Short mmCIF file of C-alpha atoms in Angstrom, two decimals:
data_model
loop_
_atom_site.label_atom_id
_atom_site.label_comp_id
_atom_site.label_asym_id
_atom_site.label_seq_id
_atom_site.Cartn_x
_atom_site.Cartn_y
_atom_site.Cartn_z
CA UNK A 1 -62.64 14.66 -104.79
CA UNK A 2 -62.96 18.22 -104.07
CA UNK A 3 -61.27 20.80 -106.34
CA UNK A 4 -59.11 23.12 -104.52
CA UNK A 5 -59.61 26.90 -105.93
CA UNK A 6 -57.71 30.15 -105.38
CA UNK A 7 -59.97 32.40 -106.10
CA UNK A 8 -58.53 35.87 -107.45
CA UNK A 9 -61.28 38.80 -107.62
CA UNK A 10 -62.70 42.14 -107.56
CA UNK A 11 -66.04 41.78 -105.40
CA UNK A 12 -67.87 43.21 -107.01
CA UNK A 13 -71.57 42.27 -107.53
CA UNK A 14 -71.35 39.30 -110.10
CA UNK A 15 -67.89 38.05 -107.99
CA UNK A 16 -69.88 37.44 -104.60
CA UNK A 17 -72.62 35.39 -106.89
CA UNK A 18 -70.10 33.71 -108.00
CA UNK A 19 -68.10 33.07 -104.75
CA UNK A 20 -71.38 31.39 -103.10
CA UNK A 21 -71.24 29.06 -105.86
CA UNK A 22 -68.06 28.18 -104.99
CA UNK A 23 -68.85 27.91 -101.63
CA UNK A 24 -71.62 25.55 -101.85
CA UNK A 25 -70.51 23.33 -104.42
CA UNK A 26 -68.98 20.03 -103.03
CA UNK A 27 -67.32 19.88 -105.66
CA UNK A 28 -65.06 23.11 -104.72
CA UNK A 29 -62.66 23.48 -102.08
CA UNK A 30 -62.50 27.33 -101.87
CA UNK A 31 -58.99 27.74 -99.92
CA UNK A 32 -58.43 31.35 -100.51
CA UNK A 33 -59.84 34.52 -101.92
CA UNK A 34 -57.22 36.62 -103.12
CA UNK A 35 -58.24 40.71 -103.73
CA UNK A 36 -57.28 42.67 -107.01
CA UNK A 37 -58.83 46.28 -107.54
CA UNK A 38 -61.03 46.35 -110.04
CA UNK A 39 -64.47 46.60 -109.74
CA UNK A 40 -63.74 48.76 -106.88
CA UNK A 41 -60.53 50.01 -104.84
CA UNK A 42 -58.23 47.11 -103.60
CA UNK A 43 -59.58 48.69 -100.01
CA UNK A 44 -63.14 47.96 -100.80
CA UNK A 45 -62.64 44.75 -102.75
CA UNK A 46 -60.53 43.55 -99.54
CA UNK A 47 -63.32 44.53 -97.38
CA UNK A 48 -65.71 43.00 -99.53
CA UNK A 49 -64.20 39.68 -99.33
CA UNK A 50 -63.76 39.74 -95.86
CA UNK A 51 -66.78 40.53 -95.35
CA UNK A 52 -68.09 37.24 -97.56
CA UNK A 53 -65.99 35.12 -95.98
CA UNK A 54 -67.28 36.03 -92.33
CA UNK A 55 -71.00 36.14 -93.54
CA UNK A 56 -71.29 33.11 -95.36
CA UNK A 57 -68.87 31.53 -93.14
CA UNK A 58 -66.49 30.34 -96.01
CA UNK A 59 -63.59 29.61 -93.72
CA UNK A 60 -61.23 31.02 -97.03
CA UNK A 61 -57.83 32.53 -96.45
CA UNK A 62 -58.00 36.31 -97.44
CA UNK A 63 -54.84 37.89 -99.15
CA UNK A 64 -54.72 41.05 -100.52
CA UNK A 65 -53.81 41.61 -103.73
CA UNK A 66 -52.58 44.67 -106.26
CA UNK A 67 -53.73 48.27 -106.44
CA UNK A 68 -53.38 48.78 -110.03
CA UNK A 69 -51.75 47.52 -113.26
CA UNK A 70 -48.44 46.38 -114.15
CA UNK A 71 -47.65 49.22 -116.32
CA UNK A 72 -50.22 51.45 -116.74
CA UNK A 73 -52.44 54.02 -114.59
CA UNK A 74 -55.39 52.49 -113.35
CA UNK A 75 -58.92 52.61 -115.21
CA UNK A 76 -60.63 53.47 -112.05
CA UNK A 77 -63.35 51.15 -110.47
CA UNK A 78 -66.81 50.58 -112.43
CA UNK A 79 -69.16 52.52 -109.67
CA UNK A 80 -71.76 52.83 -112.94
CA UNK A 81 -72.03 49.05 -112.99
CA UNK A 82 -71.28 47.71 -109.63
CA UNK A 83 -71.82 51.20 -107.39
CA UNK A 84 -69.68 53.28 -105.19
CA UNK A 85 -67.83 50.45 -103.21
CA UNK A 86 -68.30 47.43 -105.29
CA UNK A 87 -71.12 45.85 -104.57
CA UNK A 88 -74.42 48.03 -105.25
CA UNK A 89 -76.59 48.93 -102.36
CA UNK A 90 -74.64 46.42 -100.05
CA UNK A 91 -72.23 47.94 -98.43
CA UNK A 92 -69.74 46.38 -95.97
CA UNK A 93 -69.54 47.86 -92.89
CA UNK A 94 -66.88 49.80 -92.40
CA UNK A 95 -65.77 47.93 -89.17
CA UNK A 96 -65.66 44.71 -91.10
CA UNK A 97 -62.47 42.82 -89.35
CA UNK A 98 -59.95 42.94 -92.30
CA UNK A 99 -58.67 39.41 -91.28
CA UNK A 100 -56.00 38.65 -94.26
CA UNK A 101 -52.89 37.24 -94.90
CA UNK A 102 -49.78 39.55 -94.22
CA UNK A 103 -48.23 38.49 -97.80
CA UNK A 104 -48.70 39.94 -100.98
CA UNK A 105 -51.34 37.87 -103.24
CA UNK A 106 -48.37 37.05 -105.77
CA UNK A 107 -46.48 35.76 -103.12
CA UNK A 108 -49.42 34.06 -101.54
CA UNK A 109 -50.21 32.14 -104.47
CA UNK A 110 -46.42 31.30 -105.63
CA UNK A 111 -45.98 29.65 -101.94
CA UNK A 112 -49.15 28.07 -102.02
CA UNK A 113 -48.63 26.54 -105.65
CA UNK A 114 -45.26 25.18 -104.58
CA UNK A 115 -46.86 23.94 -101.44
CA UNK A 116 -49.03 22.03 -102.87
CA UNK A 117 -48.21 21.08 -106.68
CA UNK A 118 -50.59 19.88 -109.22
CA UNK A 119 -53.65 20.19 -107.11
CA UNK A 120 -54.54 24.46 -107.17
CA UNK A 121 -56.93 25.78 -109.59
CA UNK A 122 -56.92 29.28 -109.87
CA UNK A 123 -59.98 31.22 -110.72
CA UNK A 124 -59.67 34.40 -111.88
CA UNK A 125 -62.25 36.72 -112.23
CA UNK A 126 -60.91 40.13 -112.31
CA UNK A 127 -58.14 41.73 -113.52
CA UNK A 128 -55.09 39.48 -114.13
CA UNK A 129 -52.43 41.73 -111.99
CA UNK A 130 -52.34 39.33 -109.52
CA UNK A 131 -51.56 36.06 -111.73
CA UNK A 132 -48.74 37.89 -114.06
CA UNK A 133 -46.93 39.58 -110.73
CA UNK A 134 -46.73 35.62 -109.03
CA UNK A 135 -45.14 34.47 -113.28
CA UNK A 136 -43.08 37.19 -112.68
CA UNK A 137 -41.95 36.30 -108.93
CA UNK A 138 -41.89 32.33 -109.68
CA UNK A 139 -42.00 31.12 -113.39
CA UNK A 140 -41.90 28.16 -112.68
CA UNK A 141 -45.28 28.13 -110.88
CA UNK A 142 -47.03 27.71 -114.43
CA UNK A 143 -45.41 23.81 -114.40
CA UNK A 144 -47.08 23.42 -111.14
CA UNK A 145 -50.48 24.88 -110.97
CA UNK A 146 -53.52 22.62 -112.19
CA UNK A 147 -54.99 24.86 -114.44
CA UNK A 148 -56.38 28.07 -114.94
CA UNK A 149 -59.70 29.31 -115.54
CA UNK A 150 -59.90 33.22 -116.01
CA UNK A 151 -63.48 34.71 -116.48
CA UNK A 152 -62.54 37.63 -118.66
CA UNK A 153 -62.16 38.59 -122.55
CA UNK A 154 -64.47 37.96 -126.05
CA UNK A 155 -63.56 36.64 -129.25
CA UNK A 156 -66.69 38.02 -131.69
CA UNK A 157 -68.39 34.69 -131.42
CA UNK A 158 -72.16 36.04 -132.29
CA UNK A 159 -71.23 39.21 -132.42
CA UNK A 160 -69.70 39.29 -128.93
CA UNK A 161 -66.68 41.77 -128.82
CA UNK A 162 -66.64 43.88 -125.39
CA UNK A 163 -68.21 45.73 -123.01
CA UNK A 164 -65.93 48.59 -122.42
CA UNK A 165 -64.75 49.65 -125.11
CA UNK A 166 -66.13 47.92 -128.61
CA UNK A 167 -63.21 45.14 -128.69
CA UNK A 168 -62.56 45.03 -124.76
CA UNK A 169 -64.36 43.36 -121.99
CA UNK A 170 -63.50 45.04 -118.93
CA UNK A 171 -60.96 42.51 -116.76
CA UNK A 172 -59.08 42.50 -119.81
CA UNK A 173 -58.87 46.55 -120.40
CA UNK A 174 -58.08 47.24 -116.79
CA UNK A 175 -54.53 45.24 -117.43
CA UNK A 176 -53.48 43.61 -120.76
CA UNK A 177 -50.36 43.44 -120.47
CA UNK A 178 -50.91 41.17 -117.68
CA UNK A 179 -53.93 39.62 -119.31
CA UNK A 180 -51.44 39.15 -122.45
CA UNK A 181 -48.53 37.32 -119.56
CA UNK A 182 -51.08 35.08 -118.95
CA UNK A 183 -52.55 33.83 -121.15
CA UNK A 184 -48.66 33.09 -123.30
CA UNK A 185 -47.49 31.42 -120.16
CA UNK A 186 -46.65 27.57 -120.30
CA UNK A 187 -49.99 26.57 -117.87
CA UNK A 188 -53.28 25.36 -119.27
CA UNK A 189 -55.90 28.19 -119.29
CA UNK A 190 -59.58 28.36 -119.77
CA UNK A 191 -61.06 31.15 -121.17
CA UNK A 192 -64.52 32.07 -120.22
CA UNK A 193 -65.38 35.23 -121.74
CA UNK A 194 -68.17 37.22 -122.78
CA UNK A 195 -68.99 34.40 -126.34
CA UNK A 196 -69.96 32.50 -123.00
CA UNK A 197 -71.37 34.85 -120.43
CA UNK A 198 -73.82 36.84 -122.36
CA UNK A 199 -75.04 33.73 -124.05
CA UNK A 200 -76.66 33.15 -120.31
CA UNK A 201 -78.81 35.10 -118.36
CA UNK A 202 -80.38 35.81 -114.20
CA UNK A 203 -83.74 37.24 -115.14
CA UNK A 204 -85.31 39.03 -112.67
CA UNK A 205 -87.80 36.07 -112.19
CA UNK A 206 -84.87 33.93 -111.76
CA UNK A 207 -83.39 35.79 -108.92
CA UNK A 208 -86.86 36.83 -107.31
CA UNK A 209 -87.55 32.87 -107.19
CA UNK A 210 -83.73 32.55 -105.72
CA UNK A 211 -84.85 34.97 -102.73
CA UNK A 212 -88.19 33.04 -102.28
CA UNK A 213 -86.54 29.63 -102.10
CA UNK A 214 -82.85 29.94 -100.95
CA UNK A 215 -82.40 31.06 -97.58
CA UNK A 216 -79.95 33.59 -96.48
CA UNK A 217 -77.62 33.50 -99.62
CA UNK A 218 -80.45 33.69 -101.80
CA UNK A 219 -81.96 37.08 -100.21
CA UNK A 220 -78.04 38.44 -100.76
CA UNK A 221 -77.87 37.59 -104.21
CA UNK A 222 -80.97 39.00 -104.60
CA UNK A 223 -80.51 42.21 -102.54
CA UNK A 224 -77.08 42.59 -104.19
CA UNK A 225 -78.25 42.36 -107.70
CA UNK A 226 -80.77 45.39 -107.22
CA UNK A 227 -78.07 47.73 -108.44
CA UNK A 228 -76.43 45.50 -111.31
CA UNK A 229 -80.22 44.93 -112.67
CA UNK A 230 -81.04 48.75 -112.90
CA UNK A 231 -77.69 48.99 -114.34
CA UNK A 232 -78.74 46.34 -117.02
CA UNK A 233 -82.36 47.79 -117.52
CA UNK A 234 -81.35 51.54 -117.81
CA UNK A 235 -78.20 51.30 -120.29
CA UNK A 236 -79.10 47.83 -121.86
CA UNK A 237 -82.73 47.53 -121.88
CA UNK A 238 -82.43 44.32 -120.16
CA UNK A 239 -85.03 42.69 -117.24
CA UNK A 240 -81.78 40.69 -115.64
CA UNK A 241 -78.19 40.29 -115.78
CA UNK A 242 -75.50 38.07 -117.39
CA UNK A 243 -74.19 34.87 -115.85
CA UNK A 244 -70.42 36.37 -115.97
CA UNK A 245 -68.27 35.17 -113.28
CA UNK A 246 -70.26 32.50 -111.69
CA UNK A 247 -69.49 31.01 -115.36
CA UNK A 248 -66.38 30.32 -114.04
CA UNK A 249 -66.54 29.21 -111.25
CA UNK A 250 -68.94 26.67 -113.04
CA UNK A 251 -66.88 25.17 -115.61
CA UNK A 252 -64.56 24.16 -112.62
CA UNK A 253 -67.52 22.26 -111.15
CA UNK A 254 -68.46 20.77 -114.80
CA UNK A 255 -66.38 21.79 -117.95
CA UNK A 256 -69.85 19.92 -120.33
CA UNK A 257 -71.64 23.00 -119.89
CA UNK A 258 -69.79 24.83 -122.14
CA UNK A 259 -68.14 23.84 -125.97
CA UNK A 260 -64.46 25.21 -126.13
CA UNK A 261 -62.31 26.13 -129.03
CA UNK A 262 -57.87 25.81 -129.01
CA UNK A 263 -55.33 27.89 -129.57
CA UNK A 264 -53.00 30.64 -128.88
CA UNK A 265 -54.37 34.09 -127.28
CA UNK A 266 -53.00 37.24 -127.14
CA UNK A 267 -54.46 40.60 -126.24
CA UNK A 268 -53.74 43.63 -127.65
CA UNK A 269 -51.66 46.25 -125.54
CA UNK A 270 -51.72 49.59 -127.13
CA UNK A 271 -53.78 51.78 -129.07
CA UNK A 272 -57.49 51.91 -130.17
CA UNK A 273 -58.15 47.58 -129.67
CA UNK A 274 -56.59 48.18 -126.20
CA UNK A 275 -57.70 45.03 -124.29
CA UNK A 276 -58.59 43.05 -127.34
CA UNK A 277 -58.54 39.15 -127.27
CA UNK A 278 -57.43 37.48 -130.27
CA UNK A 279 -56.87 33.42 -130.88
CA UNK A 280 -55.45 31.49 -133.40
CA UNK A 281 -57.77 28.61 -134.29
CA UNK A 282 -55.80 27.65 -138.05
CA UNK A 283 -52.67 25.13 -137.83
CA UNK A 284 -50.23 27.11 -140.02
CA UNK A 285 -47.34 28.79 -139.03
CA UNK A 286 -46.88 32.26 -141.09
CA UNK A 287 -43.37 33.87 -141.95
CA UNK A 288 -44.54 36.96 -139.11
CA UNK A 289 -46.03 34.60 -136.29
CA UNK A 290 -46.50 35.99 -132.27
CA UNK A 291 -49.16 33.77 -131.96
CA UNK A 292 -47.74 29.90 -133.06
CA UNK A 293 -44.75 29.82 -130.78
CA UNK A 294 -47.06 29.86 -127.79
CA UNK A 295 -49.14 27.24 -125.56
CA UNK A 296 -53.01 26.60 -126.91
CA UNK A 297 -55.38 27.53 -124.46
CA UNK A 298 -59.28 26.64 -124.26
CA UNK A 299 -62.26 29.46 -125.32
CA UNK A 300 -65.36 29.08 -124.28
CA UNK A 301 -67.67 29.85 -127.29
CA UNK A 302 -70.70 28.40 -126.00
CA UNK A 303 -72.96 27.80 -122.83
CA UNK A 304 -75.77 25.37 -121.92
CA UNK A 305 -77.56 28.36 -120.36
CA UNK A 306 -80.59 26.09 -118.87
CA UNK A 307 -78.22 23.69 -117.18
CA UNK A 308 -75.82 26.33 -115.79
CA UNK A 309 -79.01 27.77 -114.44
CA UNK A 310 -79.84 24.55 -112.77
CA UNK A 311 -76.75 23.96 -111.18
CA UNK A 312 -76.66 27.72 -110.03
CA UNK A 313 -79.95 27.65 -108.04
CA UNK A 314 -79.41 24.39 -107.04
CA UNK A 315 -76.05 24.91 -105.53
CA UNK A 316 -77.94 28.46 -103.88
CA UNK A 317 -80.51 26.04 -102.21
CA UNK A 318 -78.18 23.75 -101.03
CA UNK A 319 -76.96 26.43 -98.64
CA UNK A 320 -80.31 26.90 -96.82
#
């Protein structure tokens, strides 16, 4: 049986890969695609999904989402990584029909949860706004939800700390204190973060061989990775990219790929660690304790890189 995803994002360059995963995988039912700003404005990452959805022909609900952070001014979107409107040198046309969802996406996905209990997954790939504004609205929406699977944070594993800051990764440091609401909250969450991600790689080969053999969504990921892969070759010296949130969107469709560690998270909220994830892996409790009193969650700390490959391209071809 088909899992049913919500599917919270910032497209974004590495969020449309990983939203034709989800589309092609019979193992997903992609229901919705709910918009946070992020990557680029909410306006563009709207657009962008729309867009998607109409191209690929997902047949998603589209609900937009926040604007900015719970608490804090805004970052600004990452035009250095993913280019002036979110997704490199593809740019949605500007008379893309915005075709969403009059509610809010925290009120979309409270209704929708309570609609339909135990069965929604939510995959969350951008900042957590979205997620910690529906706790807020409906608490009791973290009884009822599936589970959780957020592609976002790093733990040091290998050396693998952030990638905005030295002990942030970016969906984190747009909003922690949401990041930080979400991952204390009484629902099961999956963590796949950058101890995962940049333990897996799209070389360029990879990709090139994706355009010769997978149709239409294969030239798209390829044509929208041209930007992300000079990004990756100019600042990092790198011929490819990371496998960030298609990662996610992958442990949904098989959770093997990838060895987890439990325990409490929280993320620092203020000063020079702004954005940092921390978890508590020991079984004590200590006399000055914010971590113990809350639910263990699931890190990934390790990928199967050459398997997640496989079922990436596979699930590309599938579509043509």
């Amino acid at each position: 049986m088909a899992e049913t995803i919500i599917f919270d994002t910032d497209p974004g360059i590495d969020d449309a890969m990983a939203l034709l995963l989800a589309h092609a995988h019979p193992a997903i039912h992609l229901k919705a695609i709910t918009t946070v700003y992020g990557n680029g404005t909410i306006e563009d990452c709207t657009r962008n999904a729309c867009y998607l959805n109409q191209k690929f022909g997902m047949g998603a609900e589209v609900v937009k989402g926040a604007a900015g952070p719970l608490r804090r001014s805004p970052n600004g979107p990452t035009t250095v990584v993913h280019g002036e409107h979110a997704m490199g040198d593809v740019v949605a046309p500007a008379d893309t029909p915005i075709d969403i969802d009059e509610r809010p996406a925290y009120r979309y996905l409270c209704d929708t949860i309570n609609e339909q209990p135990g069965e929604i997954t939510l995959v969350a790939v951008g900042p957590l706004t979205n997620l910690a504004l529906a706790l807020q609205h409906d608490p009791d929406i973290a009884h009822k939800v599936k589970q959780v699977v957020v592609m976002g944070g790093a733990f040091g594993t290998r050396g693998h700390f952030g990638n905005v800051a030295p002990f942030a990764e970016a969906n984190i440091h747009d909003d922690p204190d949401a990041a930080d609401r979400v991952f204390t909250a009484p629902w099961r969450v999956t963590i796949v973060g950058l101890d995962a991600t940049h333990e897996a790689f799209f070389s360029s080969d990879y990709l090139d061989a994706l355009k010769a053999d997978g149709g239409k969504a294969g030239a798209f990921i390829h044509d929208v990775s041209r930007f992300y892969l000079a990004f990756y070759s100019d600042k990092l010296g790198l011929d490819g990219c990371h496998v960030h949130d298609p990662s996610a969107v992958a442990y949904v469709i098989d959770p093997t790929l990838f060895t987890t560690r439990s325990g409490p998270v929280r993320v620092v909220c203020d000063g020079p660690a702004i954005g940092m994830t921390l978890q508590k892996i020991d079984p004590f409790c200590y006399a000055d304790d914010e971590f113990s009193p809350h639910p263990a969650q699931s890190v990934c700390v390790a990928v199967d890189e050459p398997r997640l490959l496989t079922l990436y391209r596979d699930s590309i071809l599938s579509l043509g």
